[in-house]
Amino acid sequence: MSGEASLSATVSVTGQLTIATSGLWLKKALAQKTAAHTTLTVDLAGVTEVDSSALAFVTSLGRLMAAQNCKVDWLNVTAVMHGVAAIYGADAVFSCA
């Protein structure tokens, strides 16, 4: 089991995921990923506020991880996050959440 754990990294997003913070959260998420990781788990349980930049965070992170053959697992995606994605026609981004 410990071999599997080394293949996954986790980032827990807390507070705002807005234009003021989405770039910082993207950097933090990327910093958690190493070459050995095949999955990056992003826990959104602590997110208290979102705007359209949250969707930019989600799509950018997904694209960057896909380029590294790394899957992104989204945990605790709120109805507000789903709603923001739906407004932009991108609600499928959370299809696994």
PDB file of N, CA and C in Angstrom:
ATOM      1  N   MET A   1       0.798  -1.188   0.000  1.00  0.00           N
ATOM      2  CA  MET A   1       0.000   0.000   0.000  1.00  0.00           C
ATOM      3  C   MET A   1       0.850   1.265   0.000  1.00  0.00           C
ATOM      4  N   SER A   2       1.971   1.256   0.674  1.00  0.00           N
ATOM      5  CA  SER A   2       2.775   2.467   0.723  1.00  0.00           C
ATOM      6  C   SER A   2       3.314   2.843  -0.649  1.00  0.00           C
ATOM      7  N   GLY A   3       3.505   1.883  -1.552  1.00  0.00           N
ATOM      8  CA  GLY A   3       3.923   2.184  -2.909  1.00  0.00           C
ATOM      9  C   GLY A   3       2.884   2.989  -3.646  1.00  0.00           C
ATOM     10  N   GLU A   4       1.607   2.691  -3.430  1.00  0.00           N
ATOM     11  CA  GLU A   4       0.538   3.444  -4.069  1.00  0.00           C
ATOM     12  C   GLU A   4       0.486   4.869  -3.542  1.00  0.00           C
ATOM     13  N   ALA A   5       0.700   5.047  -2.259  1.00  0.00           N
ATOM     14  CA  ALA A   5       0.625   6.375  -1.672  1.00  0.00           C
ATOM     15  C   ALA A   5       1.673   7.304  -2.275  1.00  0.00           C
ATOM     16  N   SER A   6       2.829   6.779  -2.626  1.00  0.00           N
ATOM     17  CA  SER A   6       3.883   7.620  -3.178  1.00  0.00           C
ATOM     18  C   SER A   6       3.561   8.090  -4.592  1.00  0.00           C
ATOM     19  N   LEU A   7       2.535   7.524  -5.220  1.00  0.00           N
ATOM     20  CA  LEU A   7       2.162   7.918  -6.570  1.00  0.00           C
ATOM     21  C   LEU A   7       1.129   9.033  -6.600  1.00  0.00           C
ATOM     22  N   SER A   8       0.679   9.457  -5.427  1.00  0.00           N
ATOM     23  CA  SER A   8      -0.358  10.464  -5.347  1.00  0.00           C
ATOM     24  C   SER A   8       0.086  11.633  -4.481  1.00  0.00           C
ATOM     25  N   ALA A   9      -0.289  12.822  -4.913  1.00  0.00           N
ATOM     26  CA  ALA A   9      -0.048  14.028  -4.123  1.00  0.00           C
ATOM     27  C   ALA A   9      -1.399  14.675  -3.856  1.00  0.00           C
ATOM     28  N   THR A  10      -1.493  15.421  -2.763  1.00  0.00           N
ATOM     29  CA  THR A  10      -2.757  16.061  -2.398  1.00  0.00           C
ATOM     30  C   THR A  10      -2.524  17.528  -2.080  1.00  0.00           C
ATOM     31  N   VAL A  11      -3.448  18.356  -2.525  1.00  0.00           N
ATOM     32  CA  VAL A  11      -3.466  19.763  -2.140  1.00  0.00           C
ATOM     33  C   VAL A  11      -4.871  20.079  -1.651  1.00  0.00           C
ATOM     34  N   SER A  12      -4.947  20.759  -0.511  1.00  0.00           N
ATOM     35  CA  SER A  12      -6.234  21.167   0.062  1.00  0.00           C
ATOM     36  C   SER A  12      -6.371  22.673  -0.097  1.00  0.00           C
ATOM     37  N   VAL A  13      -7.310  23.076  -0.938  1.00  0.00           N
ATOM     38  CA  VAL A  13      -7.539  24.495  -1.185  1.00  0.00           C
ATOM     39  C   VAL A  13      -8.459  25.027  -0.090  1.00  0.00           C
ATOM     40  N   THR A  14      -8.074  26.151   0.511  1.00  0.00           N
ATOM     41  CA  THR A  14      -8.872  26.755   1.576  1.00  0.00           C
ATOM     42  C   THR A  14      -9.065  28.238   1.303  1.00  0.00           C
ATOM     43  N   GLY A  15     -10.143  28.774   1.845  1.00  0.00           N
ATOM     44  CA  GLY A  15     -10.412  30.202   1.687  1.00  0.00           C
ATOM     45  C   GLY A  15     -10.925  30.528   0.300  1.00  0.00           C
ATOM     46  N   GLN A  16     -10.537  31.669  -0.192  1.00  0.00           N
ATOM     47  CA  GLN A  16     -11.001  32.141  -1.486  1.00  0.00           C
ATOM     48  C   GLN A  16     -10.292  31.438  -2.640  1.00  0.00           C
ATOM     49  N   LEU A  17     -11.039  31.166  -3.690  1.00  0.00           N
ATOM     50  CA  LEU A  17     -10.475  30.712  -4.956  1.00  0.00           C
ATOM     51  C   LEU A  17     -11.019  31.701  -5.994  1.00  0.00           C
ATOM     52  N   THR A  18     -10.373  32.857  -6.013  1.00  0.00           N
ATOM     53  CA  THR A  18     -10.842  34.000  -6.806  1.00  0.00           C
ATOM     54  C   THR A  18      -9.674  34.557  -7.610  1.00  0.00           C
ATOM     55  N   ILE A  19      -9.940  35.628  -8.325  1.00  0.00           N
ATOM     56  CA  ILE A  19      -8.883  36.253  -9.120  1.00  0.00           C
ATOM     57  C   ILE A  19      -7.681  36.640  -8.253  1.00  0.00           C
ATOM     58  N   ALA A  20      -7.937  36.956  -7.005  1.00  0.00           N
ATOM     59  CA  ALA A  20      -6.862  37.360  -6.094  1.00  0.00           C
ATOM     60  C   ALA A  20      -5.987  36.189  -5.659  1.00  0.00           C
ATOM     61  N   THR A  21      -6.513  34.969  -5.709  1.00  0.00           N
ATOM     62  CA  THR A  21      -5.780  33.825  -5.138  1.00  0.00           C
ATOM     63  C   THR A  21      -5.573  32.649  -6.084  1.00  0.00           C
ATOM     64  N   SER A  22      -6.250  32.610  -7.211  1.00  0.00           N
ATOM     65  CA  SER A  22      -6.192  31.402  -8.054  1.00  0.00           C
ATOM     66  C   SER A  22      -4.787  31.113  -8.572  1.00  0.00           C
ATOM     67  N   GLY A  23      -4.019  32.140  -8.896  1.00  0.00           N
ATOM     68  CA  GLY A  23      -2.639  31.929  -9.343  1.00  0.00           C
ATOM     69  C   GLY A  23      -1.774  31.323  -8.252  1.00  0.00           C
ATOM     70  N   LEU A  24      -1.969  31.796  -7.038  1.00  0.00           N
ATOM     71  CA  LEU A  24      -1.230  31.249  -5.892  1.00  0.00           C
ATOM     72  C   LEU A  24      -1.587  29.778  -5.671  1.00  0.00           C
ATOM     73  N   TRP A  25      -2.903  29.462  -5.740  1.00  0.00           N
ATOM     74  CA  TRP A  25      -3.308  28.071  -5.555  1.00  0.00           C
ATOM     75  C   TRP A  25      -2.789  27.176  -6.673  1.00  0.00           C
ATOM     76  N   LEU A  26      -2.697  27.704  -7.885  1.00  0.00           N
ATOM     77  CA  LEU A  26      -2.139  26.916  -8.986  1.00  0.00           C
ATOM     78  C   LEU A  26      -0.674  26.609  -8.714  1.00  0.00           C
ATOM     79  N   LYS A  27       0.070  27.596  -8.263  1.00  0.00           N
ATOM     80  CA  LYS A  27       1.480  27.374  -7.928  1.00  0.00           C
ATOM     81  C   LYS A  27       1.632  26.356  -6.806  1.00  0.00           C
ATOM     82  N   LYS A  28       0.777  26.451  -5.776  1.00  0.00           N
ATOM     83  CA  LYS A  28       0.840  25.507  -4.665  1.00  0.00           C
ATOM     84  C   LYS A  28       0.530  24.091  -5.127  1.00  0.00           C
ATOM     85  N   ALA A  29      -0.462  23.955  -5.989  1.00  0.00           N
ATOM     86  CA  ALA A  29      -0.824  22.622  -6.491  1.00  0.00           C
ATOM     87  C   ALA A  29       0.303  22.049  -7.322  1.00  0.00           C
ATOM     88  N   LEU A  30       0.891  22.856  -8.181  1.00  0.00           N
ATOM     89  CA  LEU A  30       1.994  22.379  -9.016  1.00  0.00           C
ATOM     90  C   LEU A  30       3.204  21.997  -8.174  1.00  0.00           C
ATOM     91  N   ALA A  31       3.410  22.698  -7.079  1.00  0.00           N
ATOM     92  CA  ALA A  31       4.540  22.399  -6.199  1.00  0.00           C
ATOM     93  C   ALA A  31       4.388  21.046  -5.504  1.00  0.00           C
ATOM     94  N   GLN A  32       3.166  20.564  -5.344  1.00  0.00           N
ATOM     95  CA  GLN A  32       2.927  19.269  -4.694  1.00  0.00           C
ATOM     96  C   GLN A  32       3.241  18.102  -5.619  1.00  0.00           C
ATOM     97  N   LYS A  33       3.201  18.330  -6.918  1.00  0.00           N
ATOM     98  CA  LYS A  33       3.379  17.270  -7.907  1.00  0.00           C
ATOM     99  C   LYS A  33       4.861  17.051  -8.185  1.00  0.00           C
ATOM    100  N   THR A  34       5.308  15.792  -8.104  1.00  0.00           N
ATOM    101  CA  THR A  34       6.663  15.434  -8.506  1.00  0.00           C
ATOM    102  C   THR A  34       6.570  14.516  -9.716  1.00  0.00           C
ATOM    103  N   ALA A  35       7.690  14.202 -10.300  1.00  0.00           N
ATOM    104  CA  ALA A  35       7.714  13.348 -11.494  1.00  0.00           C
ATOM    105  C   ALA A  35       7.130  11.964 -11.214  1.00  0.00           C
ATOM    106  N   ALA A  36       7.212  11.499  -9.983  1.00  0.00           N
ATOM    107  CA  ALA A  36       6.730  10.157  -9.639  1.00  0.00           C
ATOM    108  C   ALA A  36       5.209  10.087  -9.486  1.00  0.00           C
ATOM    109  N   HIS A  37       4.572  11.209  -9.276  1.00  0.00           N
ATOM    110  CA  HIS A  37       3.121  11.218  -9.037  1.00  0.00           C
ATOM    111  C   HIS A  37       2.342  10.988 -10.323  1.00  0.00           C
ATOM    112  N   THR A  38       1.361  10.107 -10.239  1.00  0.00           N
ATOM    113  CA  THR A  38       0.469   9.858 -11.375  1.00  0.00           C
ATOM    114  C   THR A  38      -0.926  10.418 -11.108  1.00  0.00           C
ATOM    115  N   THR A  39      -1.174  10.850  -9.886  1.00  0.00           N
ATOM    116  CA  THR A  39      -2.460  11.438  -9.513  1.00  0.00           C
ATOM    117  C   THR A  39      -2.224  12.633  -8.595  1.00  0.00           C
ATOM    118  N   LEU A  40      -2.951  13.692  -8.852  1.00  0.00           N
ATOM    119  CA  LEU A  40      -2.971  14.841  -7.958  1.00  0.00           C
ATOM    120  C   LEU A  40      -4.402  14.984  -7.467  1.00  0.00           C
ATOM    121  N   THR A  41      -4.585  14.876  -6.166  1.00  0.00           N
ATOM    122  CA  THR A  41      -5.905  15.022  -5.565  1.00  0.00           C
ATOM    123  C   THR A  41      -6.040  16.447  -5.052  1.00  0.00           C
ATOM    124  N   VAL A  42      -7.120  17.100  -5.469  1.00  0.00           N
ATOM    125  CA  VAL A  42      -7.379  18.475  -5.052  1.00  0.00           C
ATOM    126  C   VAL A  42      -8.664  18.474  -4.231  1.00  0.00           C
ATOM    127  N   ASP A  43      -8.528  18.810  -2.964  1.00  0.00           N
ATOM    128  CA  ASP A  43      -9.667  18.848  -2.046  1.00  0.00           C
ATOM    129  C   ASP A  43     -10.155  20.292  -1.931  1.00  0.00           C
ATOM    130  N   LEU A  44     -11.396  20.512  -2.334  1.00  0.00           N
ATOM    131  CA  LEU A  44     -11.975  21.857  -2.329  1.00  0.00           C
ATOM    132  C   LEU A  44     -12.886  22.110  -1.140  1.00  0.00           C
ATOM    133  N   ALA A  45     -12.835  21.239  -0.132  1.00  0.00           N
ATOM    134  CA  ALA A  45     -13.742  21.360   1.022  1.00  0.00           C
ATOM    135  C   ALA A  45     -13.598  22.690   1.749  1.00  0.00           C
ATOM    136  N   GLY A  46     -12.417  23.243   1.769  1.00  0.00           N
ATOM    137  CA  GLY A  46     -12.180  24.472   2.519  1.00  0.00           C
ATOM    138  C   GLY A  46     -12.406  25.748   1.737  1.00  0.00           C
ATOM    139  N   VAL A  47     -12.871  25.640   0.502  1.00  0.00           N
ATOM    140  CA  VAL A  47     -13.096  26.838  -0.310  1.00  0.00           C
ATOM    141  C   VAL A  47     -14.327  27.573   0.199  1.00  0.00           C
ATOM    142  N   THR A  48     -14.160  28.865   0.446  1.00  0.00           N
ATOM    143  CA  THR A  48     -15.256  29.670   1.002  1.00  0.00           C
ATOM    144  C   THR A  48     -15.860  30.646   0.005  1.00  0.00           C
ATOM    145  N   GLU A  49     -15.123  30.953  -1.057  1.00  0.00           N
ATOM    146  CA  GLU A  49     -15.612  31.922  -2.042  1.00  0.00           C
ATOM    147  C   GLU A  49     -14.980  31.607  -3.391  1.00  0.00           C
ATOM    148  N   VAL A  50     -15.772  31.689  -4.465  1.00  0.00           N
ATOM    149  CA  VAL A  50     -15.254  31.458  -5.809  1.00  0.00           C
ATOM    150  C   VAL A  50     -15.750  32.544  -6.758  1.00  0.00           C
ATOM    151  N   ASP A  51     -15.016  32.729  -7.829  1.00  0.00           N
ATOM    152  CA  ASP A  51     -15.474  33.512  -8.962  1.00  0.00           C
ATOM    153  C   ASP A  51     -15.024  32.764 -10.215  1.00  0.00           C
ATOM    154  N   SER A  52     -15.124  33.376 -11.366  1.00  0.00           N
ATOM    155  CA  SER A  52     -14.782  32.659 -12.598  1.00  0.00           C
ATOM    156  C   SER A  52     -13.316  32.237 -12.653  1.00  0.00           C
ATOM    157  N   SER A  53     -12.476  32.858 -11.857  1.00  0.00           N
ATOM    158  CA  SER A  53     -11.066  32.460 -11.799  1.00  0.00           C
ATOM    159  C   SER A  53     -10.900  31.056 -11.236  1.00  0.00           C
ATOM    160  N   ALA A  54     -11.860  30.611 -10.449  1.00  0.00           N
ATOM    161  CA  ALA A  54     -11.815  29.239  -9.942  1.00  0.00           C
ATOM    162  C   ALA A  54     -11.855  28.250 -11.100  1.00  0.00           C
ATOM    163  N   LEU A  55     -12.652  28.554 -12.106  1.00  0.00           N
ATOM    164  CA  LEU A  55     -12.716  27.694 -13.286  1.00  0.00           C
ATOM    165  C   LEU A  55     -11.399  27.734 -14.054  1.00  0.00           C
ATOM    166  N   ALA A  56     -10.779  28.891 -14.126  1.00  0.00           N
ATOM    167  CA  ALA A  56      -9.467  28.995 -14.768  1.00  0.00           C
ATOM    168  C   ALA A  56      -8.448  28.130 -14.030  1.00  0.00           C
ATOM    169  N   PHE A  57      -8.499  28.146 -12.709  1.00  0.00           N
ATOM    170  CA  PHE A  57      -7.625  27.288 -11.897  1.00  0.00           C
ATOM    171  C   PHE A  57      -7.838  25.819 -12.247  1.00  0.00           C
ATOM    172  N   VAL A  58      -9.101  25.410 -12.275  1.00  0.00           N
ATOM    173  CA  VAL A  58      -9.438  24.000 -12.534  1.00  0.00           C
ATOM    174  C   VAL A  58      -8.979  23.564 -13.923  1.00  0.00           C
ATOM    175  N   THR A  59      -9.292  24.366 -14.924  1.00  0.00           N
ATOM    176  CA  THR A  59      -8.939  23.968 -16.290  1.00  0.00           C
ATOM    177  C   THR A  59      -7.434  24.047 -16.530  1.00  0.00           C
ATOM    178  N   SER A  60      -6.781  25.057 -15.984  1.00  0.00           N
ATOM    179  CA  SER A  60      -5.320  25.169 -16.139  1.00  0.00           C
ATOM    180  C   SER A  60      -4.607  24.014 -15.469  1.00  0.00           C
ATOM    181  N   LEU A  61      -5.015  23.708 -14.245  1.00  0.00           N
ATOM    182  CA  LEU A  61      -4.385  22.605 -13.530  1.00  0.00           C
ATOM    183  C   LEU A  61      -4.619  21.288 -14.265  1.00  0.00           C
ATOM    184  N   GLY A  62      -5.828  21.078 -14.723  1.00  0.00           N
ATOM    185  CA  GLY A  62      -6.131  19.856 -15.469  1.00  0.00           C
ATOM    186  C   GLY A  62      -5.273  19.722 -16.721  1.00  0.00           C
ATOM    187  N   ARG A  63      -5.138  20.816 -17.460  1.00  0.00           N
ATOM    188  CA  ARG A  63      -4.332  20.809 -18.682  1.00  0.00           C
ATOM    189  C   ARG A  63      -2.853  20.552 -18.373  1.00  0.00           C
ATOM    190  N   LEU A  64      -2.326  21.233 -17.363  1.00  0.00           N
ATOM    191  CA  LEU A  64      -0.916  21.065 -17.002  1.00  0.00           C
ATOM    192  C   LEU A  64      -0.618  19.654 -16.501  1.00  0.00           C
ATOM    193  N   MET A  65      -1.524  19.095 -15.720  1.00  0.00           N
ATOM    194  CA  MET A  65      -1.322  17.732 -15.226  1.00  0.00           C
ATOM    195  C   MET A  65      -1.454  16.709 -16.355  1.00  0.00           C
ATOM    196  N   ALA A  66      -2.389  16.900 -17.265  1.00  0.00           N
ATOM    197  CA  ALA A  66      -2.539  15.986 -18.401  1.00  0.00           C
ATOM    198  C   ALA A  66      -1.265  15.960 -19.238  1.00  0.00           C
ATOM    199  N   ALA A  67      -0.614  17.097 -19.379  1.00  0.00           N
ATOM    200  CA  ALA A  67       0.635  17.166 -20.135  1.00  0.00           C
ATOM    201  C   ALA A  67       1.749  16.360 -19.467  1.00  0.00           C
ATOM    202  N   GLN A  68       1.592  16.103 -18.166  1.00  0.00           N
ATOM    203  CA  GLN A  68       2.576  15.317 -17.411  1.00  0.00           C
ATOM    204  C   GLN A  68       2.061  13.900 -17.136  1.00  0.00           C
ATOM    205  N   ASN A  69       1.020  13.496 -17.862  1.00  0.00           N
ATOM    206  CA  ASN A  69       0.398  12.174 -17.667  1.00  0.00           C
ATOM    207  C   ASN A  69      -0.030  11.957 -16.227  1.00  0.00           C
ATOM    208  N   CYS A  70      -0.576  12.988 -15.640  1.00  0.00           N
ATOM    209  CA  CYS A  70      -1.033  12.941 -14.252  1.00  0.00           C
ATOM    210  C   CYS A  70      -2.524  13.240 -14.227  1.00  0.00           C
ATOM    211  N   LYS A  71      -3.273  12.379 -13.558  1.00  0.00           N
ATOM    212  CA  LYS A  71      -4.716  12.546 -13.422  1.00  0.00           C
ATOM    213  C   LYS A  71      -5.014  13.472 -12.244  1.00  0.00           C
ATOM    214  N   VAL A  72      -6.065  14.277 -12.369  1.00  0.00           N
ATOM    215  CA  VAL A  72      -6.501  15.127 -11.261  1.00  0.00           C
ATOM    216  C   VAL A  72      -7.812  14.573 -10.720  1.00  0.00           C
ATOM    217  N   ASP A  73      -7.842  14.295  -9.441  1.00  0.00           N
ATOM    218  CA  ASP A  73      -9.062  13.885  -8.749  1.00  0.00           C
ATOM    219  C   ASP A  73      -9.551  15.067  -7.926  1.00  0.00           C
ATOM    220  N   TRP A  74     -10.801  15.476  -8.166  1.00  0.00           N
ATOM    221  CA  TRP A  74     -11.398  16.599  -7.449  1.00  0.00           C
ATOM    222  C   TRP A  74     -12.263  16.064  -6.325  1.00  0.00           C
ATOM    223  N   LEU A  75     -12.012  16.517  -5.107  1.00  0.00           N
ATOM    224  CA  LEU A  75     -12.803  16.114  -3.941  1.00  0.00           C
ATOM    225  C   LEU A  75     -13.597  17.309  -3.421  1.00  0.00           C
ATOM    226  N   ASN A  76     -14.779  17.014  -2.900  1.00  0.00           N
ATOM    227  CA  ASN A  76     -15.609  18.018  -2.226  1.00  0.00           C
ATOM    228  C   ASN A  76     -15.887  19.249  -3.088  1.00  0.00           C
ATOM    229  N   VAL A  77     -16.278  18.990  -4.325  1.00  0.00           N
ATOM    230  CA  VAL A  77     -16.639  20.079  -5.231  1.00  0.00           C
ATOM    231  C   VAL A  77     -18.018  20.584  -4.816  1.00  0.00           C
ATOM    232  N   THR A  78     -18.106  21.843  -4.498  1.00  0.00           N
ATOM    233  CA  THR A  78     -19.363  22.410  -4.005  1.00  0.00           C
ATOM    234  C   THR A  78     -20.328  22.695  -5.153  1.00  0.00           C
ATOM    235  N   ALA A  79     -21.569  22.896  -4.792  1.00  0.00           N
ATOM    236  CA  ALA A  79     -22.591  23.256  -5.773  1.00  0.00           C
ATOM    237  C   ALA A  79     -22.231  24.574  -6.454  1.00  0.00           C
ATOM    238  N   VAL A  80     -21.618  25.487  -5.715  1.00  0.00           N
ATOM    239  CA  VAL A  80     -21.219  26.773  -6.291  1.00  0.00           C
ATOM    240  C   VAL A  80     -20.154  26.559  -7.374  1.00  0.00           C
ATOM    241  N   MET A  81     -19.200  25.684  -7.104  1.00  0.00           N
ATOM    242  CA  MET A  81     -18.169  25.383  -8.109  1.00  0.00           C
ATOM    243  C   MET A  81     -18.792  24.754  -9.346  1.00  0.00           C
ATOM    244  N   HIS A  82     -19.713  23.817  -9.143  1.00  0.00           N
ATOM    245  CA  HIS A  82     -20.413  23.219 -10.279  1.00  0.00           C
ATOM    246  C   HIS A  82     -21.184  24.288 -11.048  1.00  0.00           C
ATOM    247  N   GLY A  83     -21.793  25.199 -10.311  1.00  0.00           N
ATOM    248  CA  GLY A  83     -22.570  26.268 -10.937  1.00  0.00           C
ATOM    249  C   GLY A  83     -21.716  27.195 -11.786  1.00  0.00           C
ATOM    250  N   VAL A  84     -20.560  27.578 -11.279  1.00  0.00           N
ATOM    251  CA  VAL A  84     -19.646  28.434 -12.043  1.00  0.00           C
ATOM    252  C   VAL A  84     -19.223  27.715 -13.327  1.00  0.00           C
ATOM    253  N   ALA A  85     -18.893  26.441 -13.206  1.00  0.00           N
ATOM    254  CA  ALA A  85     -18.502  25.666 -14.390  1.00  0.00           C
ATOM    255  C   ALA A  85     -19.654  25.578 -15.388  1.00  0.00           C
ATOM    256  N   ALA A  86     -20.867  25.385 -14.903  1.00  0.00           N
ATOM    257  CA  ALA A  86     -22.036  25.257 -15.775  1.00  0.00           C
ATOM    258  C   ALA A  86     -22.305  26.555 -16.536  1.00  0.00           C
ATOM    259  N   ILE A  87     -22.100  27.696 -15.892  1.00  0.00           N
ATOM    260  CA  ILE A  87     -22.303  28.993 -16.551  1.00  0.00           C
ATOM    261  C   ILE A  87     -21.445  29.103 -17.808  1.00  0.00           C
ATOM    262  N   TYR A  88     -20.240  28.555 -17.730  1.00  0.00           N
ATOM    263  CA  TYR A  88     -19.305  28.639 -18.849  1.00  0.00           C
ATOM    264  C   TYR A  88     -19.331  27.399 -19.739  1.00  0.00           C
ATOM    265  N   GLY A  89     -20.293  26.501 -19.498  1.00  0.00           N
ATOM    266  CA  GLY A  89     -20.408  25.299 -20.322  1.00  0.00           C
ATOM    267  C   GLY A  89     -19.286  24.310 -20.092  1.00  0.00           C
ATOM    268  N   ALA A  90     -18.685  24.362 -18.917  1.00  0.00           N
ATOM    269  CA  ALA A  90     -17.539  23.500 -18.615  1.00  0.00           C
ATOM    270  C   ALA A  90     -17.826  22.564 -17.454  1.00  0.00           C
ATOM    271  N   ASP A  91     -19.111  22.271 -17.204  1.00  0.00           N
ATOM    272  CA  ASP A  91     -19.453  21.457 -16.049  1.00  0.00           C
ATOM    273  C   ASP A  91     -18.912  20.028 -16.136  1.00  0.00           C
ATOM    274  N   ALA A  92     -18.544  19.563 -17.322  1.00  0.00           N
ATOM    275  CA  ALA A  92     -17.981  18.224 -17.469  1.00  0.00           C
ATOM    276  C   ALA A  92     -16.603  18.097 -16.819  1.00  0.00           C
ATOM    277  N   VAL A  93     -15.976  19.225 -16.516  1.00  0.00           N
ATOM    278  CA  VAL A  93     -14.644  19.182 -15.902  1.00  0.00           C
ATOM    279  C   VAL A  93     -14.687  18.441 -14.567  1.00  0.00           C
ATOM    280  N   PHE A  94     -15.842  18.459 -13.899  1.00  0.00           N
ATOM    281  CA  PHE A  94     -15.995  17.775 -12.620  1.00  0.00           C
ATOM    282  C   PHE A  94     -16.768  16.461 -12.749  1.00  0.00           C
ATOM    283  N   SER A  95     -16.816  15.880 -13.912  1.00  0.00           N
ATOM    284  CA  SER A  95     -17.635  14.690 -14.117  1.00  0.00           C
ATOM    285  C   SER A  95     -17.278  13.533 -13.197  1.00  0.00           C
ATOM    286  N   CYS A  96     -16.045  13.529 -12.691  1.00  0.00           N
ATOM    287  CA  CYS A  96     -15.618  12.463 -11.782  1.00  0.00           C
ATOM    288  C   CYS A  96     -15.775  12.865 -10.334  1.00  0.00           C
ATOM    289  N   ALA A  97     -16.153  14.101 -10.076  1.00  0.00           N
ATOM    290  CA  ALA A  97     -16.227  14.590  -8.688  1.00  0.00           C
ATOM    291  C   ALA A  97     -17.558  14.266  -8.058  1.00  0.00           C
TER     292      ALA A  97
END
